[in-house]
Amino acid sequence: MLHTIILGLLASTSAAWEPQNPSNPSLNNPLYVSNTTDAQFDAQNHGFTVRASGWPLIALSSNTNTYFEKDGNLRTYDDSGVLWSTNLPARDCSSNLDRCVLRWQADGNLAIYIDGMAVWNTGTGGVGKVLTFSSRTSLLWITGTGTPGPVLWNTPVAGNGAPGDQQDGTSFEDLTANWKLTSTGTIVYSGFCYFQLSDRKIHLEFTDYNSEEHKKDSTWVSGGLAGLCEKSRQDEIKRHEPLAQIEKEAGGTLSNSFLPASLKSGAVTALQLLANNELFEVAYFTELLNNITSNVPGYDATATAPLDRAYLVKSISAIINQEELHALGANAILAGAGQATIAPCQYDFPVSNFGEAILLAQTFTDLALATIPVVQSLFATDGGDELPNVLLLGSILGQEGEQDGFFRYVQQKTPSAAPFLTTGSFDFAFTALHAFIVPDSCPKPLDSVDLTNFQPLNVDTKPSAKNMTLEYAVEGPVDCQHQSVVYISGQNLPLTVPICCPVHTRGAMTHFEADFPFEAGFAKGLTIAAVVNGTRSFPNPDAVAENTVYGPGLIEVD
């Protein structure tokens, strides 16, 4: 399902959409009742989610009814019996209707979920626009953009002809007379050709209507149709090549496991934050690799010595592709639940040599390590469908830790900074990333993400692993009587310290000092600083963020 969504990333209707019982997802009445032959549903405006029941989902003329049944299958019947079925292994949905869900999703994919896991879909995520139920020709089909849009997926025909009816004397019915959906892989319809995507291989399949033998090549179909199907097969392979290459360079594939059918609002925010972070990292490491391979001054062999250049290029190339998969995965989960995805922005990276670049890489990776556990905690406790993705996040957390060890090794630091790493908050991570984004450069503005972008807190003093006083600067007023600096370090409770009076204004900036009591129990590695309203103590990083005026100040000590 992840791959389907990633590879994806009205015609006039026969009758108006007439929802029945919209507040009751178990559908004790049909979703659509009409004496016409067709019923059409626009993915953007007329999507639906239904549970398995014994009632018709769609009831059309000629007694043609479509059911999402209590065994977890979608079937169409007429007076003669079953016309078409998804043919999935039977499940017991009757004892708990919430187990089995059919979704016509906003991304244009029709999918069946059992216990929250996608077990069947039409492979039209990102491209499907209109779902049509019919009592003539094909029983169901999904079309793309256009009037009429191209047919992207459909069932076998019920009568004579179908969208795209005939070519070179070979009817669509002839090609699909014995073809049925299977419960494994993903079926993609392209012209007259069906592609079975399973085990990461692509096969072109026809079913000979004179036998049950599946033909694995295009030679069975004669003339121009064979050429059309072979071209479609090659086009489909090409669509998969970029992802396959990314996975090869990354050292592994995207997960093909659980994809939530829905997400709680907090989970949507968390995944948008993660996608934003991963896209930033892809851009950052891509520029770093280009600087190294182009021998830009400050990134040449002298600057990277004593590291082996081939090893360095191989390592950063792997990181780029791994972060690409992280970003694709986060956006795929969002898209699968019908939520807004995140697109890359343009960035400005404030580094001028290899040493600065690696230190900054360590810092924002430390920030990711501070944020991912917060996402895990949210997924585990919010009662949503995303609970099984806690393990996926754990694997990303470990992978980011491996990267951080590499960055520290390059700087000749101990591979691990501290026994317990610092925990952050979504708002701090969101704000920190904003500092690198070129204004008005995001294709999808981040304003819709439900997070706060604080005013920056600049740390002007180079910190050390000892008690000392740090100077800070902000663009705005500071009240040393009624505001404080709070430090978040390791797994300790946030520590509040007073701002030293007086503060000093130099141009547009306000400068002030505050103690940095490292020996009070701070961890090496990342410490997060924030200026907050009030002088009280705080129980956790989220409480600090709720009261923050300026932040985060990112402090790295070793």
XYZ file of C-alpha atoms in Angstrom:
558
model
C 0.000 0.000 0.000
C 2.856 2.377 0.754
C 4.271 1.761 -2.722
C 0.879 2.289 -4.361
C 0.423 5.694 -2.763
C 4.018 6.792 -3.387
C 3.922 5.845 -7.082
C 0.617 7.598 -7.476
C 2.534 11.003 -5.340
C -16.192 14.474 -13.769
C -17.508 13.089 -16.431
C -21.231 13.901 -16.411
C -23.031 11.772 -13.851
C -26.080 9.643 -14.491
C -27.706 10.726 -11.249
C -26.987 12.967 -8.300
C -25.229 11.623 -5.226
C -27.815 10.708 -2.600
C -26.216 9.686 0.712
C -28.277 7.537 3.041
C -27.567 7.451 6.782
C -24.344 9.489 6.485
C -23.857 9.384 10.266
C -24.036 5.592 10.374
C -20.954 3.978 8.853
C -22.456 0.492 9.130
C -24.961 1.456 6.419
C -28.263 -0.077 7.448
C -29.585 1.444 4.203
C -27.900 1.596 0.796
C -25.402 4.368 0.239
C -26.988 5.037 -3.140
C -30.360 4.020 -4.563
C -31.256 4.800 -8.140
C -33.297 3.443 -10.996
C -30.537 4.507 -13.371
C -27.690 2.348 -14.641
C -24.746 4.224 -13.111
C -23.741 5.866 -9.820
C -20.639 8.024 -9.661
C -18.611 9.269 -6.690
C -16.029 12.044 -6.932
C -13.084 11.171 -4.636
C -12.586 14.731 -3.439
C -16.205 15.525 -2.631
C -18.010 12.203 -2.269
C -15.590 9.806 -0.651
C -16.951 7.312 1.861
C -15.959 4.872 4.583
C -18.277 1.936 5.314
C -18.202 -1.132 7.501
C -19.169 -4.637 6.423
C -22.892 -5.347 6.652
C -25.624 -7.400 5.060
C -27.143 -4.371 3.329
C -26.461 -3.249 -0.235
C -23.801 -0.597 -0.628
C -25.098 0.347 -4.080
C -28.527 -0.582 -5.487
C -29.059 0.137 -9.199
C -31.483 -0.792 -11.944
C -31.696 -4.366 -13.285
C -31.428 -5.548 -9.647
C -27.681 -4.964 -9.751
C -26.521 -4.536 -6.149
C -23.024 -4.163 -4.698
C -22.349 -5.311 -1.144
C -19.441 -4.945 1.241
C -20.159 -8.214 2.989
C -19.501 -9.581 6.435
C -16.687 -11.814 5.192
C -14.694 -8.706 4.187
C -15.324 -8.996 0.423
C -16.776 -6.515 -2.038
C -19.242 -8.265 -4.389
C -21.733 -7.326 -7.091
C -24.861 -9.423 -7.688
C -27.778 -9.536 -10.058
C -30.622 -12.039 -10.288
C -28.243 -14.663 -11.681
C -25.873 -14.528 -8.724
C -22.383 -13.160 -8.148
C -21.077 -11.080 -11.068
C -17.804 -10.035 -9.491
C -15.942 -10.377 -6.196
C -12.644 -9.274 -4.655
C -12.124 -12.966 -3.763
C -10.318 -12.265 -0.511
C -9.977 -15.001 2.117
C -13.099 -14.901 4.274
C -12.905 -13.019 7.563
C -15.393 -12.923 10.396
C -16.562 -9.318 10.369
C -20.022 -10.004 11.773
C -18.916 -10.156 15.417
C -17.148 -6.795 15.153
C -18.105 -4.637 12.170
C -15.216 -2.259 12.900
C -12.753 -4.974 11.827
C -13.612 -4.635 8.138
C -13.700 -1.251 6.425
C -14.115 -0.206 2.791
C -12.810 3.262 1.917
C -13.200 5.359 -1.229
C -10.358 7.682 -0.290
C -9.693 11.310 -1.126
C -6.489 10.233 -2.901
C -8.563 8.252 -5.422
C -7.876 4.756 -4.106
C -10.579 2.198 -3.282
C -9.287 -0.017 -0.478
C -10.366 -2.688 1.996
C -8.860 -2.679 5.488
C -9.017 -5.607 7.903
C -8.010 -4.801 11.476
C -6.546 -1.549 10.213
C -4.324 -3.195 7.577
C -4.880 -2.692 3.843
C -5.539 -6.125 2.291
C -6.840 -5.024 -1.119
C -6.828 -1.844 -3.179
C -7.234 -0.656 -6.744
C -3.755 0.867 -7.041
C -5.136 4.260 -8.042
C -3.857 6.352 -5.099
C -2.865 9.835 -6.254
C -4.459 9.506 -9.709
C -8.025 8.235 -9.274
C -10.793 10.839 -9.469
C -14.197 9.203 -10.021
C -15.543 5.799 -8.907
C -18.438 4.490 -11.008
C -20.805 1.648 -10.085
C -22.740 0.331 -13.076
C -25.312 -2.248 -14.107
C -23.905 -2.310 -17.641
C -20.439 -2.882 -19.177
C -17.915 -3.046 -16.325
C -19.479 -3.207 -12.878
C -17.023 -0.808 -11.221
C -14.389 1.422 -12.677
C -12.160 4.306 -11.603
C -11.204 7.105 -13.957
C -8.594 9.861 -13.806
C -8.699 13.535 -14.679
C -10.537 14.520 -17.852
C -13.956 14.471 -19.525
C -14.146 11.585 -19.764
C -11.053 10.657 -17.815
C -8.918 7.638 -18.703
C -9.920 4.335 -17.125
C -7.310 3.499 -14.485
C -8.928 0.388 -13.008
C -12.081 -1.628 -13.559
C -13.711 -4.979 -12.947
C -14.425 -7.503 -15.682
C -17.289 -6.499 -17.946
C -20.888 -7.443 -17.221
C -22.136 -7.074 -20.767
C -20.868 -6.025 -24.140
C -18.108 -3.454 -24.293
C -16.398 -1.331 -21.668
C -14.552 1.953 -21.463
C -12.034 1.770 -24.274
C -14.099 -1.047 -25.814
C -12.193 -2.415 -28.815
C -8.891 -2.064 -30.612
C -7.404 -4.124 -33.432
C -10.440 -6.410 -33.383
C -9.768 -7.681 -29.833
C -12.473 -6.743 -27.348
C -11.844 -5.841 -23.765
C -14.212 -8.659 -22.802
C -12.022 -11.168 -24.643
C -8.987 -10.029 -22.676
C -10.634 -10.127 -19.288
C -13.284 -12.823 -19.464
C -11.639 -15.026 -16.829
C -9.598 -12.384 -15.018
C -10.199 -11.898 -11.299
C -8.622 -9.731 -8.631
C -6.356 -11.602 -6.262
C -5.667 -10.913 -2.606
C -1.920 -10.493 -3.131
C -0.025 -7.750 -4.869
C -1.476 -4.648 -6.466
C -3.404 -4.596 -9.718
C -2.731 -1.630 -11.988
C -4.840 -1.156 -15.115
C -3.173 0.560 -18.073
C -5.009 0.625 -21.394
C -5.823 -2.996 -22.194
C -3.107 -4.336 -19.897
C -3.079 -5.540 -16.326
C 0.097 -5.463 -14.263
C 0.498 -7.709 -11.261
C 2.889 -5.995 -8.816
C 4.062 -8.539 -6.275
C 7.389 -9.464 -4.731
C 8.643 -6.165 -6.208
C 8.429 -7.640 -9.739
C 6.202 -6.437 -12.551
C 4.418 -8.927 -14.809
C 2.177 -8.242 -17.762
C -0.727 -10.697 -17.599
C -3.459 -11.677 -20.004
C -6.001 -14.422 -19.439
C -6.809 -16.517 -22.497
C -10.576 -16.681 -22.641
C -10.320 -20.186 -24.119
C -8.354 -21.493 -21.138
C -7.329 -20.621 -17.590
C -3.647 -20.317 -18.547
C -2.057 -16.973 -17.758
C 0.195 -15.609 -20.472
C 3.284 -13.819 -19.125
C 4.160 -11.896 -22.249
C 2.510 -9.750 -24.860
C 2.881 -12.170 -27.796
C -0.576 -13.670 -27.266
C -2.229 -10.459 -28.405
C -1.631 -9.688 -32.034
C -0.960 -6.534 -33.991
C -0.952 -3.024 -32.557
C -2.483 -4.108 -29.253
C 0.638 -6.104 -28.437
C 2.778 -3.034 -29.026
C 0.432 -0.899 -26.934
C 0.592 -3.313 -24.017
C 4.347 -3.732 -24.216
C 4.758 0.054 -24.161
C 2.426 0.259 -21.178
C 4.436 -2.444 -19.433
C 7.675 -0.550 -20.033
C 6.071 2.692 -18.822
C 4.945 0.941 -15.660
C 8.468 -0.401 -15.061
C 9.943 3.065 -15.543
C 7.565 4.459 -12.927
C 9.071 2.031 -10.428
C 12.718 2.565 -11.340
C 13.325 5.748 -9.282
C 11.999 4.149 -6.103
C 13.902 0.926 -6.758
C 17.120 2.895 -7.214
C 16.537 4.859 -4.000
C 15.935 1.627 -2.100
C 19.069 0.058 -3.575
C 21.225 3.023 -2.524
C 19.528 3.190 0.884
C 20.272 -0.439 1.664
C 16.658 -1.551 2.082
C 13.065 -1.054 0.974
C 10.112 0.870 2.270
C 7.981 -1.019 4.748
C 5.058 -2.891 3.185
C 3.290 -3.275 6.500
C 0.423 -1.475 8.218
C -0.977 1.735 6.729
C -3.559 3.456 8.978
C -6.980 4.018 7.458
C -7.380 7.149 9.569
C -5.244 9.372 11.785
C -5.935 11.410 14.900
C -5.247 15.136 14.504
C -2.122 14.951 16.660
C -0.754 12.122 14.543
C -1.332 14.151 11.377
C 0.685 17.022 12.861
C 3.463 14.669 13.962
C 3.775 13.028 10.534
C 3.763 16.398 8.770
C 6.567 17.508 11.086
C 8.558 14.337 10.354
C 8.044 14.674 6.594
C 9.163 18.308 6.779
C 12.286 17.284 8.707
C 13.184 14.416 6.376
C 12.774 16.541 3.242
C 15.035 19.175 4.787
C 17.658 16.506 5.494
C 17.484 15.195 1.916
C 18.202 18.703 0.622
C 20.949 19.324 3.178
C 22.901 16.146 2.535
C 22.425 16.454 -1.230
C 24.103 19.859 -1.136
C 26.829 18.548 1.179
C 27.557 15.649 -1.189
C 27.669 18.003 -4.157
C 30.139 20.279 -2.344
C 32.374 17.301 -1.574
C 32.307 15.721 -5.035
C 32.775 19.133 -6.698
C 35.790 19.922 -4.483
C 34.270 23.213 -3.365
C 36.813 25.120 -1.210
C 36.299 24.042 2.393
C 35.009 20.636 1.244
C 38.039 19.396 -0.692
C 40.387 16.552 0.275
C 42.320 18.757 2.672
C 39.138 19.783 4.502
C 37.854 16.210 4.849
C 41.190 14.615 5.789
C 41.951 12.124 7.215
C 38.666 10.561 6.059
C 38.760 8.381 2.962
C 36.879 10.304 0.256
C 35.278 7.213 -1.280
C 34.001 6.112 2.139
C 32.664 9.599 2.831
C 30.823 9.819 -0.501
C 29.356 6.328 -0.036
C 28.189 7.164 3.503
C 26.512 10.456 2.640
C 24.912 8.952 -0.493
C 23.357 6.241 1.673
C 22.087 8.847 4.150
C 20.434 10.867 1.361
C 18.517 7.848 0.113
C 17.595 6.690 3.611
C 16.171 10.119 4.413
C 14.331 10.065 1.081
C 12.587 6.852 2.151
C 11.767 8.344 5.549
C 10.111 11.304 3.811
C 8.253 9.094 1.333
C 7.044 6.860 4.161
C 5.712 9.737 6.273
C 3.922 11.284 3.308
C 2.531 7.894 2.268
C 0.955 7.376 5.687
C -0.577 10.859 5.469
C -1.892 10.282 1.952
C -3.279 6.864 2.847
C -5.442 8.493 5.516
C -6.537 11.279 3.172
C -4.420 13.952 4.866
C -2.289 16.752 3.403
C 1.264 15.749 2.548
C 4.395 17.904 2.785
C 6.451 19.084 -0.215
C 10.095 20.190 -0.135
C 10.936 23.898 0.195
C 14.034 25.836 -0.756
C 16.633 26.099 1.998
C 19.546 28.274 3.045
C 22.225 26.380 4.966
C 24.486 28.640 7.106
C 27.687 26.611 6.747
C 30.824 27.336 4.724
C 33.056 24.288 5.259
C 32.970 20.575 5.970
C 33.521 20.895 9.718
C 30.621 23.331 10.147
C 28.421 21.158 7.943
C 29.021 18.010 10.010
C 28.439 19.849 13.300
C 25.124 21.192 11.993
C 24.204 17.691 10.769
C 24.854 16.384 14.276
C 22.732 19.157 15.802
C 19.607 18.653 13.717
C 19.956 14.873 13.992
C 20.079 15.304 17.778
C 16.878 17.318 17.440
C 15.263 14.488 15.448
C 16.333 12.044 18.163
C 14.680 14.361 20.698
C 11.412 14.448 18.711
C 10.773 10.913 17.432
C 10.178 9.436 20.931
C 7.479 12.089 21.443
C 5.804 10.871 18.246
C 6.035 7.268 19.478
C 4.392 8.212 22.752
C 1.576 9.988 20.908
C 0.954 7.057 18.555
C 0.888 4.646 21.487
C -1.584 6.593 23.606
C -3.985 8.567 21.398
C -6.283 5.606 20.671
C -5.943 5.976 16.900
C -5.158 3.540 14.088
C -1.480 4.499 14.104
C -0.500 2.319 17.105
C 1.218 -0.390 14.961
C 3.521 2.307 13.513
C 5.265 2.743 16.876
C 7.695 -0.014 15.862
C 8.329 1.683 12.518
C 9.215 4.882 14.349
C 11.497 2.915 16.631
C 13.415 1.648 13.610
C 13.776 5.232 12.304
C 14.936 6.356 15.745
C 17.668 3.727 15.752
C 18.681 4.569 12.199
C 18.994 8.292 13.048
C 21.118 7.284 16.037
C 23.465 5.385 13.713
C 23.796 8.519 11.582
C 24.518 10.640 14.641
C 27.285 8.271 15.690
C 28.858 8.714 12.257
C 28.724 12.529 12.518
C 30.316 12.387 15.957
C 33.009 9.973 14.764
C 33.913 12.309 11.888
C 34.443 15.065 14.488
C 36.533 12.653 16.612
C 33.940 12.698 19.382
C 32.771 9.635 21.270
C 30.120 7.942 19.074
C 27.430 8.379 21.751
C 27.102 11.600 23.728
C 25.237 10.521 26.867
C 23.409 7.560 28.412
C 20.003 9.261 28.007
C 19.310 11.649 25.158
C 17.380 14.904 25.416
C 13.626 14.924 24.730
C 12.118 17.847 22.836
C 8.734 19.021 21.622
C 7.079 19.316 18.213
C 7.037 23.121 18.363
C 10.778 23.349 19.040
C 11.627 21.037 16.130
C 9.242 22.890 13.804
C 10.753 26.274 14.716
C 14.329 25.056 14.334
C 13.668 23.828 10.790
C 11.981 27.091 9.829
C 15.281 28.886 10.345
C 16.643 27.171 7.196
C 13.625 27.694 4.903
C 13.760 30.446 2.280
C 10.626 32.593 2.866
C 7.674 31.882 0.561
C 9.514 28.969 -1.097
C 7.325 26.057 0.026
C 4.986 24.653 -2.686
C 2.577 23.670 0.070
C 2.774 26.408 2.738
C 3.514 25.076 6.203
C 1.061 27.497 7.811
C -1.577 24.768 7.833
C 0.572 22.548 10.062
C -0.798 22.908 13.585
C 2.465 23.946 15.269
C 3.963 27.166 16.631
C 6.915 28.881 14.980
C 8.623 30.837 17.783
C 10.841 33.876 17.469
C 14.499 32.725 17.327
C 16.759 32.486 20.380
C 20.425 32.967 19.405
C 23.147 31.502 21.629
C 26.083 33.946 21.244
C 28.535 32.239 23.636
C 30.310 29.011 22.706
C 29.156 26.580 25.411
C 31.322 24.077 27.273
C 30.607 21.115 29.543
C 30.928 23.165 32.727
C 29.076 25.756 34.784
C 29.252 29.091 32.971
C 27.274 32.139 31.886
C 25.886 32.274 28.356
C 24.941 35.345 26.372
C 21.773 35.225 24.293
C 20.250 37.560 21.687
C 16.663 37.935 20.460
C 14.849 40.292 18.135
C 12.332 41.746 20.577
C 11.914 42.817 24.194
C 13.018 40.763 27.211
C 11.691 41.269 30.737
C 14.378 40.073 33.150
C 11.951 40.417 36.093
C 9.097 38.309 34.723
C 10.740 36.013 32.185
C 13.227 33.157 32.582
C 15.479 30.794 30.660
C 14.544 27.105 30.805
C 16.952 24.288 29.896
C 15.903 20.814 28.733
C 18.779 18.324 28.952
C 18.817 14.530 28.918
C 15.872 12.888 30.654
C 15.914 15.355 33.530
C 13.098 17.698 34.436
C 13.356 21.123 32.764
C 15.468 23.551 34.822
C 14.436 27.211 35.150
C 17.071 29.904 35.762
C 16.642 33.689 36.070
C 17.655 36.140 33.368
C 20.418 38.460 34.559
C 19.448 42.108 34.810
C 19.954 44.458 33.122
C 19.399 43.500 29.479
C 21.022 45.496 26.661
C 19.593 46.692 23.364
C 21.907 46.946 20.365
C 20.067 47.975 17.237
C 17.149 45.623 16.703
C 18.570 42.952 19.012
C 18.189 42.514 22.765
C 21.175 40.878 24.491
C 21.068 39.258 27.914
C 22.837 36.666 30.026
C 21.746 33.628 32.036
C 23.573 30.922 33.958
C 24.259 27.587 32.244
C 24.462 25.214 35.251
C 25.826 22.191 33.376
C 27.016 20.477 36.567
C 23.440 20.454 37.909
C 22.841 17.232 35.936
C 22.948 18.240 32.297
C 23.781 15.649 29.632
C 26.456 16.007 27.012
C 25.214 16.417 23.480
C 22.076 18.488 22.916
C 20.534 20.846 25.472
C 17.507 22.931 24.449
C 17.094 26.466 25.822
C 13.976 28.650 25.720
C 12.893 32.029 27.087
C 9.535 31.648 28.818
C 7.003 33.844 30.524
C 7.153 33.489 34.290
C 9.737 32.086 36.682
C 8.145 28.782 37.679
C 9.283 25.214 37.120
C 7.850 23.019 34.353
C 7.031 19.288 34.398
C 7.975 18.426 30.804
C 9.157 19.885 27.467
C 5.614 20.390 26.130
C 4.783 22.577 29.128
C 7.910 24.613 28.416
C 6.846 25.035 24.776
C 3.385 26.219 25.806
C 4.984 29.135 27.672
C 7.857 29.885 25.284
C 8.431 33.359 23.844
C 11.830 32.789 22.166
C 13.398 29.477 21.251
C 14.750 26.991 20.826
C 18.388 27.740 21.541
C 20.281 24.606 20.498
C 23.329 24.028 22.708
C 25.847 21.273 21.877
C 28.524 20.371 24.435
C 31.048 17.506 24.595
